Amino acid sequence: MSDRLKPEPVSRRDFLGTAGLLASGVALLGSAVAAMRLPRPRALPEQGRAFRIGRPEEFPSGTSEIVPGRNVLVLSGPKGIAAISLVCTHLGCIVSPASGGFSCPCHGSRFDQLGGVTQGPAPRALPWLAVRKAPNGMLVVDGSQEVPPGTFHVA
Amino acid sequence: MSTEDDPRMRLAEDARQEVARIDRRISIALLITALLTLAGLFAGALQENILPQWSLVQEQYLQLLEEKATDDWGKQVADRFALQVSQVVVPALGITDRCVSCHNGLDDPRMTDVDQPHSSHPGHYLEWHEASRFGCTICHRGQGRALTFEEAKGISDDWDQPLLPPALTQSGCGLCHSADEVRGQGGELYAQGRDLFTRRGCQSCHKLAGRGGIAGPALDAEGSKSREALTFANVKGPHTLAQFLAEHFDDPQGVVPGSEMKPPQLTLHENLALTIYMLSLQDRSIPASYLSPGTHLELAEERLPGNESGAELFSRYCGVCHDTGRYGRYDDFFKLFIPAIRGKGLLSLASSDYLAENIRRGRPGTRMPPWGEASGGLTDVEIARLVTFIRSEVQPPETAAAKKLMERTLDPDLTLRGDALRGGAIYARHCTGCHGEEGRGTIAPAIANPVFQETASDGFLYATIALGRPDTAMPNFLGVQGMGLVDGDVRDLIAYLRSLAQGGTL
Ligand code: FES
């Protein structure tokens, strides 16, 4: 008994014990981290947020056009082409063009022609979305990437 | 004092050693399990993040992008390229296609000269069909959700829509387009298949959109048949629907023993075209917003009388059996005598109403199905066009005798019928050979057939017996130039023939 309690230099047995404990600790930690990834799927089966709107020539300067089915207004001016989301920043209704800009049918928010709020309850301006040229020459609006208002894509 | 001397001390020492041994074993077991778990975790992390096919492919593609980036824009494209599972989701079509996780360069024209899976999509197809609106599997089939090429092909038994060989992809055109729209626009084979389908008279036996014969199965969903619905025992190639169709066209009886389908005798190219057309016939519901104007038109026409001419209708719905219709013939395949419905013999006696009624109601008990709107799907307008076409080559009878007989055919009933018993004896002697016992028909039509009995007047029977049917095996029976029957014999015969209808022998 007595010599078991005596401190002695690390024995083979103790090394084994320590290594085993350490390794299982690391394994447990690793599994926990891996398990935390599980609820986050790599891809959700939802529609992509980027979509093609057409060739740059189809949007002559000074025109604007709502992309059918996508709730986005494509604006073409001397500075280039931009896309403004038509989803109201209040509770997500779809705004429609009205005199001087847009109005929301749900709670009466109004926006000016560039999406700025002119009347509440919408808390902030309509988001501008990134417009890019795809490799095939088509313009693409990326709904997942917001850009500061006033950002135009230069063709 | 040495421990060996004291038995108690020795016992304690033994126990201590025993404990140490167990301790050591537990430690080793713990270490081994922990190391195994770690190795498993490491392998999992590798497999999930570094080794998946799509991830390796995307790294190669990123290199390609960097090589091809000649200007700022190209560099931006390369910079923005994220290594991730990418996919096309089209709720309207029920499509989730992850093909784009490996086929990254589909709409990048700079990638025409690189190898698959990086290369750009051939042709103008993607220019007209944005991937995000149509997906890939709508035309190519395969298992869109898969993330390895092997699984994406969907060749295994548990996926019904295996990836189509590239040559068959045009079958997708037919989901939204009419044949005429895609002709010369990348859908030639599909259009040719559709042409073959109508020209070769497939609808003589098969229904499509409610129109066609009844000898074979309806084809409305032929292109989406599941593998369970097919027997592959005699299919030499891969066990896919496309292969089944192609081999079946070449040799219907070889693939489906006992099939009653007349071999269509197709060239290699025609076989491909027809297989493509068959694959396009799917019961998939396509939202109306996807259908092209031409298809809307075609769908409308399928419901209203179309603008097909009588000749087109004839080859589409009658051709397989009646061929040109000019001659009565014995069909080697069907083992049947097929009447000459466009020959002088019939047409100089039969009224247009008789023809129309026989088309409309068919000949029950024979291979001639009813073609009226309720069954074969032909409208009265179309049947009238058919009748006009059938009559188009034969002028009304000219000789006085023929005219007289023709008039008689309009006579609903002969004023004087004869003796059925005696007629029976004459029938047995002269007619049984071809028309069968009790008019059941063998190589010649069945006289007992109810539709025939109802639509053929006594006068028609009389004239047919008297004059025979030129261009067929039916001779004229009346008088010394014929088989020697006299007027009374013919009347007796007619009386007997009429008794067959009441006897209900068919
Ligand atoms: S959602 Fe537009 S104002 Fe409330």
XYZ file of C-alpha atoms in Angstrom, chain B residues 173 176-187 190-191 291-298:
23
model
C -38.340 19.186 -76.186
C -43.240 21.976 -73.771
C -42.870 22.306 -77.551
C -44.755 21.171 -80.601
C -42.722 19.276 -83.158
C -42.926 22.029 -85.748
C -41.501 24.602 -83.386
C -38.289 22.752 -82.670
C -37.643 21.494 -86.171
C -34.366 23.024 -87.294
C -33.870 24.555 -83.848
C -32.096 21.649 -82.221
C -35.107 19.372 -81.975
C -37.879 14.787 -81.863
C -39.755 16.306 -84.797
C -45.761 25.467 -72.587
C -44.845 27.152 -75.833
C -47.480 28.811 -78.038
C -47.195 25.948 -80.507
C -48.064 23.444 -77.825
C -51.086 25.397 -76.716
C -52.210 25.338 -80.317
C -51.569 21.630 -80.608
